[in-house]
XYZ file of C-alpha atoms in Angstrom:
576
model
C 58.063 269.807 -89.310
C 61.504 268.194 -90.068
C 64.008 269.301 -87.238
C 61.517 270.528 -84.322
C 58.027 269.583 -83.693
C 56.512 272.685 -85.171
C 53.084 274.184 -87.146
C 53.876 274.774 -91.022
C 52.179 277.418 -92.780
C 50.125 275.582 -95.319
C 50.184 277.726 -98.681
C 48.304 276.217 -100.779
C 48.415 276.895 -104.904
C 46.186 277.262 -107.740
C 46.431 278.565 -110.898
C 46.062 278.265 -115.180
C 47.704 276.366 -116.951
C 47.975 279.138 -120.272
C 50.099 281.534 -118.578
C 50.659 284.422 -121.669
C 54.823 284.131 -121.575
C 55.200 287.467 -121.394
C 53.725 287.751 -117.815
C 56.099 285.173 -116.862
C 59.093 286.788 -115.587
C 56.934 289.437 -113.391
C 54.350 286.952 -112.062
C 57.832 284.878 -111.014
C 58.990 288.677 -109.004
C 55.756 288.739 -107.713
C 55.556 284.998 -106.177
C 58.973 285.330 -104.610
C 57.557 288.642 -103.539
C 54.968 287.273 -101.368
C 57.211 284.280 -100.124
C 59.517 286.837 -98.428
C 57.343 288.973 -97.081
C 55.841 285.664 -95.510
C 58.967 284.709 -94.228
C 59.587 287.804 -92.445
C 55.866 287.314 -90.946
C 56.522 284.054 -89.202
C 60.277 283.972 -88.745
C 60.029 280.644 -86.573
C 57.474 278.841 -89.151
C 58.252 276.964 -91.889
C 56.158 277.574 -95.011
C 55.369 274.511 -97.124
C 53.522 274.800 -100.527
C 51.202 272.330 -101.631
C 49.601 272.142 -105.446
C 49.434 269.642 -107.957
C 52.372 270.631 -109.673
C 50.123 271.003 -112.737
C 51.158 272.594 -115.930
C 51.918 276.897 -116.107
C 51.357 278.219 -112.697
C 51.511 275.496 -110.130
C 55.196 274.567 -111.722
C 56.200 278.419 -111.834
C 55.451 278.819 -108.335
C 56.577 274.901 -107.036
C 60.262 276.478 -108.660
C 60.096 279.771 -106.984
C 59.333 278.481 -103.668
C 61.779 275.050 -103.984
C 64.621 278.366 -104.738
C 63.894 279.557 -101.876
C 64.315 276.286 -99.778
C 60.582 275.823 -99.118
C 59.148 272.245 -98.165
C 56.883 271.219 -101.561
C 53.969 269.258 -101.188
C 52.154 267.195 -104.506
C 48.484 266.482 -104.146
C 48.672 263.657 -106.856
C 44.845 263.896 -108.059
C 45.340 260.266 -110.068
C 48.140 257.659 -111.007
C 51.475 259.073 -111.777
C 51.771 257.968 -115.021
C 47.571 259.269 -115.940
C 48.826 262.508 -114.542
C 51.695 262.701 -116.799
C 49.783 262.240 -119.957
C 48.266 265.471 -118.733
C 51.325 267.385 -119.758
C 51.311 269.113 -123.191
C 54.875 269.795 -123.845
C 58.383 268.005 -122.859
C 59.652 270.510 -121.233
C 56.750 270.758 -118.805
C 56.980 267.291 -118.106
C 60.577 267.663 -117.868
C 60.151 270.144 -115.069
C 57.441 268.443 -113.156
C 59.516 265.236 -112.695
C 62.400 267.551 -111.910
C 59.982 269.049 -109.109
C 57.659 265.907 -107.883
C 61.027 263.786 -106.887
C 62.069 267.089 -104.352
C 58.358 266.869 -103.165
C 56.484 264.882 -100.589
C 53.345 263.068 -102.604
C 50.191 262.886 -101.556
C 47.584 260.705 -103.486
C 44.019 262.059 -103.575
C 41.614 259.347 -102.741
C 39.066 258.342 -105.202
C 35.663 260.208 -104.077
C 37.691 262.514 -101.708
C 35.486 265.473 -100.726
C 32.180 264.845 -103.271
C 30.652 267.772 -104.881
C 27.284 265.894 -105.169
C 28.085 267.219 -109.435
C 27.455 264.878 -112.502
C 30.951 264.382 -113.109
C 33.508 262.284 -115.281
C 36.351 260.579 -113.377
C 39.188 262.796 -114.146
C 36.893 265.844 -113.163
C 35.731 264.469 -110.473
C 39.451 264.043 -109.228
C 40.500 267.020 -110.148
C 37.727 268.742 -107.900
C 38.520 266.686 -105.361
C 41.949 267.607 -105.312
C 40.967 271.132 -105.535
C 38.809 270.913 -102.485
C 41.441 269.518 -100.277
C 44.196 271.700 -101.469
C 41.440 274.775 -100.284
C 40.463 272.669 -97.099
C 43.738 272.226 -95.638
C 45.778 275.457 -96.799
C 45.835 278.758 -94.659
C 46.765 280.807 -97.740
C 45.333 280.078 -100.803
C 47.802 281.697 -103.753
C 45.779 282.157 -106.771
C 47.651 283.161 -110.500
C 44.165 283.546 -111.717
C 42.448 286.184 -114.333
C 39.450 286.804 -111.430
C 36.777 285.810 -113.726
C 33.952 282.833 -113.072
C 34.756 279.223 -113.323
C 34.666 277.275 -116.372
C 35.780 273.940 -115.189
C 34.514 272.132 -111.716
C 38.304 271.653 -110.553
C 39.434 274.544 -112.219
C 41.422 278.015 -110.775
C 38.158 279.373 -110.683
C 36.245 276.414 -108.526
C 38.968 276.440 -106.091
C 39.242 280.381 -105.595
C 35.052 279.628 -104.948
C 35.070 277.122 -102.931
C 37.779 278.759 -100.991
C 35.690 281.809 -100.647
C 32.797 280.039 -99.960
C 30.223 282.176 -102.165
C 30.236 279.946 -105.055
C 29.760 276.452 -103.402
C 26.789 276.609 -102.741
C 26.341 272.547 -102.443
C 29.021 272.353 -99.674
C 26.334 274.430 -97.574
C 23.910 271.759 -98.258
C 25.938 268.857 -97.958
C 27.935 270.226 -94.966
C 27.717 268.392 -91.382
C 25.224 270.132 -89.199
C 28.718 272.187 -87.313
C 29.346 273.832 -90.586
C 26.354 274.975 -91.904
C 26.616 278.565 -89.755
C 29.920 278.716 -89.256
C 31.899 281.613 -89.951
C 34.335 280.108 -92.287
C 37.911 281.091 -90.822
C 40.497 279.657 -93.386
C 39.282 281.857 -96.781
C 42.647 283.443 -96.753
C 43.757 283.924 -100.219
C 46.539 286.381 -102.294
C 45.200 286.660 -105.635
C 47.639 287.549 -108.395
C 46.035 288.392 -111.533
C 47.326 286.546 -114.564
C 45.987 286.376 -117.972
C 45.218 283.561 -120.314
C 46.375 282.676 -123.625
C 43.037 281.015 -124.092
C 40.200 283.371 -124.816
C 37.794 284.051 -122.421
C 36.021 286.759 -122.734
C 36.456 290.605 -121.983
C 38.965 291.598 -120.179
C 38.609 292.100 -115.754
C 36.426 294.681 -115.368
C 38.357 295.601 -111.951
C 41.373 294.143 -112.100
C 44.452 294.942 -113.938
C 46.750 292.214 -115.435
C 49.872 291.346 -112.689
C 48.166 293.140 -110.025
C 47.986 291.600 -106.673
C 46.631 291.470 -102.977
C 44.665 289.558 -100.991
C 41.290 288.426 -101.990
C 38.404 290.354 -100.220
C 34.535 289.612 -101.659
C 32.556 292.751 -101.375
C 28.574 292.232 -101.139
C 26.934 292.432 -104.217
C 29.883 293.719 -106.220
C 33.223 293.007 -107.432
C 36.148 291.714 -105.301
C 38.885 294.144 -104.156
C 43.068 293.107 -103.470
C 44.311 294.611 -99.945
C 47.926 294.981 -100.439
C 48.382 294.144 -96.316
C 47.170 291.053 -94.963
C 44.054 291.518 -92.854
C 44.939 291.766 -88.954
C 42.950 288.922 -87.562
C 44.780 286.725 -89.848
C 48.136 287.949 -88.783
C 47.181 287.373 -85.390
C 46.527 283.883 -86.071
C 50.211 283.672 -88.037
C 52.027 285.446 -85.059
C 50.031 283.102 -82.607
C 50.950 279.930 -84.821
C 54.419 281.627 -85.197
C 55.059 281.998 -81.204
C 54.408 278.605 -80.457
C 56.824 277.390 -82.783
C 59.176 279.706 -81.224
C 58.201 277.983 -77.725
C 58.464 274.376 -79.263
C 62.607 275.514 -80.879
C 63.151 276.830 -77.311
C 61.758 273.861 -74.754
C 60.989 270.817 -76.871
C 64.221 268.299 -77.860
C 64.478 267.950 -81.699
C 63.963 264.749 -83.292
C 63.692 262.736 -80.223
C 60.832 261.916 -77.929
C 59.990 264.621 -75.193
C 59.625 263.054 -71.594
C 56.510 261.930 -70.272
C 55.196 261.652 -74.170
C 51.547 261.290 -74.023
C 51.309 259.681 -77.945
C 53.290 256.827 -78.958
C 54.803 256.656 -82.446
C 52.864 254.057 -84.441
C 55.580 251.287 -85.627
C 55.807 251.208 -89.132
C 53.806 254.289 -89.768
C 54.931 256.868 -92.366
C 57.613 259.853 -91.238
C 54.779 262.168 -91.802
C 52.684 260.442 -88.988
C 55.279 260.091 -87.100
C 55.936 263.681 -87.292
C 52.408 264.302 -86.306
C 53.161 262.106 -82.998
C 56.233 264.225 -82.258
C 53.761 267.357 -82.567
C 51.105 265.921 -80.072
C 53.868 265.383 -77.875
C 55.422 268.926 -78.061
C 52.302 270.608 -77.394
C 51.430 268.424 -74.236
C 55.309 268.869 -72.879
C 54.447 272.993 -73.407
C 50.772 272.953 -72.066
C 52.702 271.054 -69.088
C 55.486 273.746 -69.055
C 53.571 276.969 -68.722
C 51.244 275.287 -66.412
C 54.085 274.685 -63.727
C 54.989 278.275 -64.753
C 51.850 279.540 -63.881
C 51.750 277.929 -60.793
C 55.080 278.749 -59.326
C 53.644 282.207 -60.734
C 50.528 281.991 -58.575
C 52.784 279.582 -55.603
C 55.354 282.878 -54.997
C 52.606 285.964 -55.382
C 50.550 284.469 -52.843
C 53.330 283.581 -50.727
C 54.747 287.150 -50.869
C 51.009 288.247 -50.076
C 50.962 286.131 -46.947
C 54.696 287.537 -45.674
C 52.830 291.113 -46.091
C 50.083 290.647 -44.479
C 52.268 288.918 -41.639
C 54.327 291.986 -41.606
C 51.777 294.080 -41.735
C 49.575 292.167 -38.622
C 52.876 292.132 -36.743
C 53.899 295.730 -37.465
C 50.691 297.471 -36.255
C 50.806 295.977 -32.890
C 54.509 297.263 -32.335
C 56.068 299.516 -34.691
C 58.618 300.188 -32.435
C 59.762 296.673 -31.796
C 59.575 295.458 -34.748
C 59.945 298.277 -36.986
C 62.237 296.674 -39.546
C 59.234 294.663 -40.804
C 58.275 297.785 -42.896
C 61.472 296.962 -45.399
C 59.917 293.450 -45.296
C 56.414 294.785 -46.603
C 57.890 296.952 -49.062
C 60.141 293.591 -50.109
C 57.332 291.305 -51.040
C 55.065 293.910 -51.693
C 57.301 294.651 -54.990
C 58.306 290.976 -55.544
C 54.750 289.763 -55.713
C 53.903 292.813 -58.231
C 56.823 291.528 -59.982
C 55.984 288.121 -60.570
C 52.546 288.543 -61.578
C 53.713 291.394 -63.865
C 56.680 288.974 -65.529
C 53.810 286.223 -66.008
C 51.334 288.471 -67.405
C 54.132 289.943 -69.867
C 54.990 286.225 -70.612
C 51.286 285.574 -71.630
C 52.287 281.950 -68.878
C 48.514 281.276 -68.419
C 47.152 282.245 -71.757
C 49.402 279.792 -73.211
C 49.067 276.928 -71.102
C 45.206 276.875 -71.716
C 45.783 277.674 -75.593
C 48.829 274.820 -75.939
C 46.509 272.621 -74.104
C 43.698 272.931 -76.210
C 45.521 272.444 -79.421
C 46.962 269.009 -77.416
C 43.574 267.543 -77.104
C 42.337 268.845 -80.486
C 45.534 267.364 -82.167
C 45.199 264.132 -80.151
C 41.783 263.229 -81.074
C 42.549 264.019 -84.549
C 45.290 262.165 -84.171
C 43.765 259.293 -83.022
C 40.681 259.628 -85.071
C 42.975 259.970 -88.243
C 44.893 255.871 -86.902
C 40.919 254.839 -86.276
C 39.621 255.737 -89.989
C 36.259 257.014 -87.648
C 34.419 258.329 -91.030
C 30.951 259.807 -91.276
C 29.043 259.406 -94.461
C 32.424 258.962 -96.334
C 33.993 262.010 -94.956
C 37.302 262.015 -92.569
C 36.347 263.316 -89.329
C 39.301 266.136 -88.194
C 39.445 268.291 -85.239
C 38.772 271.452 -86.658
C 35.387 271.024 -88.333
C 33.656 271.206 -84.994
C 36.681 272.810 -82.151
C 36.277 275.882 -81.241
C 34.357 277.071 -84.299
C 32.119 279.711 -82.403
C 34.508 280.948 -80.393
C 37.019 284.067 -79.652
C 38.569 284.915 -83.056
C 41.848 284.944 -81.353
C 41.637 280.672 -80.637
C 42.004 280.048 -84.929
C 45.195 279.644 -84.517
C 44.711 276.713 -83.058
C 42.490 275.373 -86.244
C 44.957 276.417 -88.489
C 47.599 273.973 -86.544
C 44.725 271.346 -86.211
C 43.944 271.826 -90.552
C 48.084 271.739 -90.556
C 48.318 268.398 -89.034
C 45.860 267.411 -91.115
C 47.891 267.575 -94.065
C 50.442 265.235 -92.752
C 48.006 262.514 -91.709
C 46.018 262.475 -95.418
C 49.145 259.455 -96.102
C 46.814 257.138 -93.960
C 44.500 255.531 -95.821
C 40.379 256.455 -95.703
C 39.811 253.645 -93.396
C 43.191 254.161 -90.945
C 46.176 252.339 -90.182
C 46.174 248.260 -90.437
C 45.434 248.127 -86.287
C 44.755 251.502 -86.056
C 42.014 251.138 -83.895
C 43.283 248.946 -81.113
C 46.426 251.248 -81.414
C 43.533 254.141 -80.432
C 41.873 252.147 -77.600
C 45.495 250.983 -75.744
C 46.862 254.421 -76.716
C 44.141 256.696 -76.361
C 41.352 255.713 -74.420
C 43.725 253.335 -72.208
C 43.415 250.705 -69.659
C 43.657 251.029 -65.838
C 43.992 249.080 -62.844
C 43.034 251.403 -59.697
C 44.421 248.811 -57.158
C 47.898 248.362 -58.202
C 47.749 252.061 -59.522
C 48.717 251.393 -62.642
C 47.645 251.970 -66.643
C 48.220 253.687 -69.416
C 46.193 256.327 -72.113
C 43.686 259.006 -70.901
C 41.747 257.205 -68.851
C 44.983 256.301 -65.877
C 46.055 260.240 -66.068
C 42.802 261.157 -65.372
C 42.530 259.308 -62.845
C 45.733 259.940 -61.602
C 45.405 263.490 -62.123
C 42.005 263.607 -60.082
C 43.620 261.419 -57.375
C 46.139 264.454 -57.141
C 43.326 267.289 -57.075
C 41.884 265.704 -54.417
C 44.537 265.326 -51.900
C 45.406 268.476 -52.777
C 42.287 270.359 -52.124
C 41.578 267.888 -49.163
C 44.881 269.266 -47.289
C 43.983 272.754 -48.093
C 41.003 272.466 -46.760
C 42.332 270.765 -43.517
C 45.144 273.011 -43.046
C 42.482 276.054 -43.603
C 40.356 275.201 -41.216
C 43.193 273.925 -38.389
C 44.325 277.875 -38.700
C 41.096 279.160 -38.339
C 40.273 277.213 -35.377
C 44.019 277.915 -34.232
C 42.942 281.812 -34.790
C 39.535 281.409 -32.581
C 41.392 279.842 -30.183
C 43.937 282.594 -29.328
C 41.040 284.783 -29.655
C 39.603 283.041 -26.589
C 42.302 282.701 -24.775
C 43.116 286.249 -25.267
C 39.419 286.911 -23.172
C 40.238 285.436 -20.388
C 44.014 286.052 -20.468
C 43.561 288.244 -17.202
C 42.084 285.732 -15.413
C 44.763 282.960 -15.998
C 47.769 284.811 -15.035
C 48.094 285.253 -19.162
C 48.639 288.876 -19.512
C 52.114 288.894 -21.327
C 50.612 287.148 -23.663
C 48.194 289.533 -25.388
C 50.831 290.643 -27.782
C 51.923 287.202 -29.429
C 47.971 286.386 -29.478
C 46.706 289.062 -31.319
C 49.360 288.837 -33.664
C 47.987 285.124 -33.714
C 44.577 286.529 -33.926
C 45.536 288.312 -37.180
C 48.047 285.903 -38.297
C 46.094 282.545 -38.357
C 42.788 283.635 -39.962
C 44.748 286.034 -42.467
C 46.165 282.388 -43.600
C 43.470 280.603 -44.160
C 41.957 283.334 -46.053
C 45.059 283.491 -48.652
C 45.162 279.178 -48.330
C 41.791 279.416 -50.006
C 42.376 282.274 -52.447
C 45.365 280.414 -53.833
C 43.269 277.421 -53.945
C 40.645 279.542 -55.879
C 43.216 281.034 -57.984
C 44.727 277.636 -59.471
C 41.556 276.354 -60.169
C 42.193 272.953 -58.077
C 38.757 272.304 -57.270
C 37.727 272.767 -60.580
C 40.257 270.712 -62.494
C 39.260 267.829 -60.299
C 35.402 267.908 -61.582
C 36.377 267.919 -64.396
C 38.842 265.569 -64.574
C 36.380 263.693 -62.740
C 33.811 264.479 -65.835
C 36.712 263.229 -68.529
C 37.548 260.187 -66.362
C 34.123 258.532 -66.258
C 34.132 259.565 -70.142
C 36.590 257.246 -71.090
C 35.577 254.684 -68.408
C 32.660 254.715 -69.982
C 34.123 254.408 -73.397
C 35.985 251.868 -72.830
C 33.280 249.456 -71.514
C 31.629 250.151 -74.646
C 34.575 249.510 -76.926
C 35.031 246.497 -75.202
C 31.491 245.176 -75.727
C 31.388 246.561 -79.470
C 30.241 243.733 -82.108
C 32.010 245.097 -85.320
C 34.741 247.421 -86.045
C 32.317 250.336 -86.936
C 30.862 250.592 -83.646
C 34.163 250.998 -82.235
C 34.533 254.136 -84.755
C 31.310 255.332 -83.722
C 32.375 255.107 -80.209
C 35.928 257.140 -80.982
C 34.014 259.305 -82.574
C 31.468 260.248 -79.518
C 34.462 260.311 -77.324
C 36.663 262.437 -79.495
C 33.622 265.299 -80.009
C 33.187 265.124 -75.864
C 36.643 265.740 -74.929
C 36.781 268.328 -77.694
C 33.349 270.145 -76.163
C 34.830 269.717 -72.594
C 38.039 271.490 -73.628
C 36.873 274.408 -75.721
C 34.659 274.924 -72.386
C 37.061 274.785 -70.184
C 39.416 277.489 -72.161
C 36.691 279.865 -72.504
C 35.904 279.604 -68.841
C 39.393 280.176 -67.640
C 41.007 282.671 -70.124
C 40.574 285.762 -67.917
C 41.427 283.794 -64.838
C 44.336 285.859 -64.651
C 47.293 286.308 -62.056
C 47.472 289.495 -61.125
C 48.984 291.417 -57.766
C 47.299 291.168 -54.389
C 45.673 294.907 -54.478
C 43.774 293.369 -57.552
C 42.297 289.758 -55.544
């Protein structure tokens, strides 16, 4: 996320800290292994590795990957100097210095992500680490020996929790969202490694240095699929194409026009970074949209020149006879267009890049806020678009992504985080002068727009079909007014007139006008209502509580809207 506003692939590392040296120098082929293979995946993506740079694996692999140019992330589970009392040997400690000043730090915050355990401190950190590091990672990378967990924060405890059939107090503990949720982010590439330590037998299954990705089989033993499973590379080459589509329309560095989330002043780069992402996913949503309709604009345009043609043909071929080249014209242009915005996937994206907008900007903005619930962070992605098509996790992988960046604000937000999230977010308007700022003025702005727009359709479809009756009657009595050499030019009116109020309202059905304006409508009295109650809140929590309310709403109302819309596809006029 350092040159364009993109979604990193979070890998995120566990593993022992007794490697057996002589697995060393093939466990280090087999890391670099998977990191290319990964990089041929997702091309557009860049892959950042987060651990704890502990002692024996997490270094071995921080090394590998930093070789190879990869962004390194440190999930610092206590004070720097604690942690480096950890270290057994100089030359570890040697290396992890070498490796924590090339690597953006993160410090765990004390009690982050309770296991409701009777725990010491530097367990309790440890596990807490763990948990986030399995949280907020799409591919877990495990050097482990596969066999059951000793420690609470151990390789073992993370691989569990990951998997979630060992954990079984998250279940309990969970929010009410989670509890029967298919868990979507239990991605994880086990490579076996054994332990100086021992620990028992030997892995009944697997063999030492073997590797795959981790699949739990009911009742028995887990198996390692050499080939990542397909619905996860979906969600990589979905992840991976908007990236491509942020390289290709979004300016690097800089702030995109018409930015919908300011960059906080004095925030860290990471947040800021998170900003720029916000931004790039509106300016795309925004992109494909006018895409789409110039899409929808030009097919039924080239529908209403053929049914002209047509109307005008039938009534004299011979006259007009060249209008048959005109029919076959727009006949294969508006095939054309709807075929190039199919091909282009323009509407599937604009619905997709909007809903990751909204889920990143109320994480966003929840993140500045510190909203909290029973200690624990709110984010997007523990409640959007859990249920849904499989094919939407991308966009709670980019969501869990974000995430990452954002855990450098403290547990209870930015100092003025929340009035940053009430003038930024939520917003202030003034309908007289037309003026404001935040969600509430574009929605109101935007349902303004709907309305006039529908309103004229409306208008001009009815002036043609009264136009239409009209030359119908005057075509009845066209004998008895001296109007006979008219009858050609009025029932090519006839047809004409009612043909184009017919298509006016298709295309007005087709872009979804009408409904965009209820429910910008909906999201507009939201946040007016919101904001009166922000600005009558007593204490600094109720204003959380509010955010929070608002934030879940405009995440239901999206993840509704999406569903509703995704087959509302532009296709040629033999298919309306």
């Amino acid at each position: 996320m350092k040159a364009h506003s993109v979604i990193p692939l979070i890998v995120g590392m566990t593993g022992h800290r007794d490697l057996v040296e002589s697995e060393v120098p093939a466990l280090r082929q087999r890391v670099r292994d998977f990191f290319e293979k990964l990089r041929l995946l997702v091309p557009n993506t860049p892959i950042v590795v987060a651990s704890q740079l502990a002692e024996g694996a997490d270094l071995l692999v921080a090394e590998e990957a930093d070789a190879l140019g990869l962004e390194l992330v440190c999930l610092l589970p206590m004070p720097l100097q604690t942690y480096r009392a950890e270290f057994t040997t100089a030359a570890s400690l040697e290396r992890f210095d070498a490796l924590y000043a090339r690597s953006r730090v993160i410090r765990v915050p004390a009690g982050c992500g309770e296991t409701g355990e009777a725990l010491d401190e530097r367990d309790r950190q440890y596990a807490a680490a763990g948990r986030l590091l399995a949280r907020h990672c799409y591919i877990l990378l495990a050097l482990w020996d596969g066999k059951p967990m000793t420690a609470p924060g151990g390789t073992a405890a993370v691989v569990a929790y990951r998997m979630a059939t060992g954990d079984r107090s998250q279940r309990r503990t969970g929010t009410p969202d989670s509890l029967l949720a298919q868990h979507d982010n239990t991605l994880t590439y086990h490579i076996v490694a054994s332990r100086v330590r021992d620990h028992g037998d030997e892995h009944p299954v697997h063999r030492a240095l073997s590797a795959g990705y981790l699949h739990g089989v009911a009742g028995g033993p887990s198996v390692l699929e050499p080939v990542m499973p397909q619905q996860h590379r979906r969600v990589l080459a979905r992840t991976d194409e908007f990236n491509a589509d942020a390289r290709r329309h979004c300016p690097p560095q800089g702030e995109p026009s018409g930015a919908s989330v300011g960059r906080p002043a004095g925030a860290p780069e990471s947040v800021q970074r998170c900003a720029r992402l916000v931004n790039a996913a509106d300016l795309l949503a925004r992109h494909f949209r006018q895409n789409m309709q110039r899409a929808v604009a030009l097919t039924y345009f080239s529908g209403a020149v053929l049914g002209a043609a047509f109307v005008v043909y039938s009534k004299a071929p011979a006259q007009f006879w060249y209008l048959i080249y005109v029919f076959l014209g727009f006949a294969l242009l508006g095939i054309g267009t709807s075929h190039f915005a199919e091909r282009r996937h323009w509407h599937r994206k604009h619905l997709e890049y909007r809903a990751l907008a909204e889920g990143l900007r109320v994480q966003f903005y929840w993140r500045l806020a510190g909203v909290q619930d029973e200690g624990r962070l709110h984010t997007g992605d523990e409640s959007f678009l859990r249920y849904q098509d499989a094919d939407l996790e991308w966009i709670r992988n980019g969501l869990r992504a974000a995430d990452l960046e954002l855990l450098e604000i403290a547990p209870d937000g930015l100092p003025g985080g929340i009035g940053l999230a009430i003038e930024r977010w939520v917003g202030v308007l003034d309908t007289e002068a037309a003026r404001g700022g935040g969600q509430l003025a574009y929605y109101w702005r935007t349902v303004t727009r709907k309305r006039r727009v529908v309103h004229g359709a409306e208008l001009v479809g009815r002036a043609t079909l009264v136009a239409g009756l009209c030359a119908a009657l005057v075509l009845c009595f066209s004998p008895f007014i001296g109007l006979a050499r008219m009858q050609l030019p009025l029932v090519i009116m006839m047809g004409l007139l009612p043909l184009a109020s017919g298509i006016l309202e298709a295309y007005v059905q087709k872009s979804a006008d009408r409904e965009l304006a209820r429910q910008y409508a909906y999201m507009y009295r939201l946040f007016d209502e919101a904001r009166a109650r922000l600005r009558n809140a007593e204490s600094e929590n109720e204003q959380r509580a509010v955010l929070h309310a608002l934030g879940r709403a405009a995440l239901a109302e999206h993840a509704t809207w999406v569903l509703l819309n995704r087959d509302r596809k532009l296709r040629h006029m033999g298919g309306h």
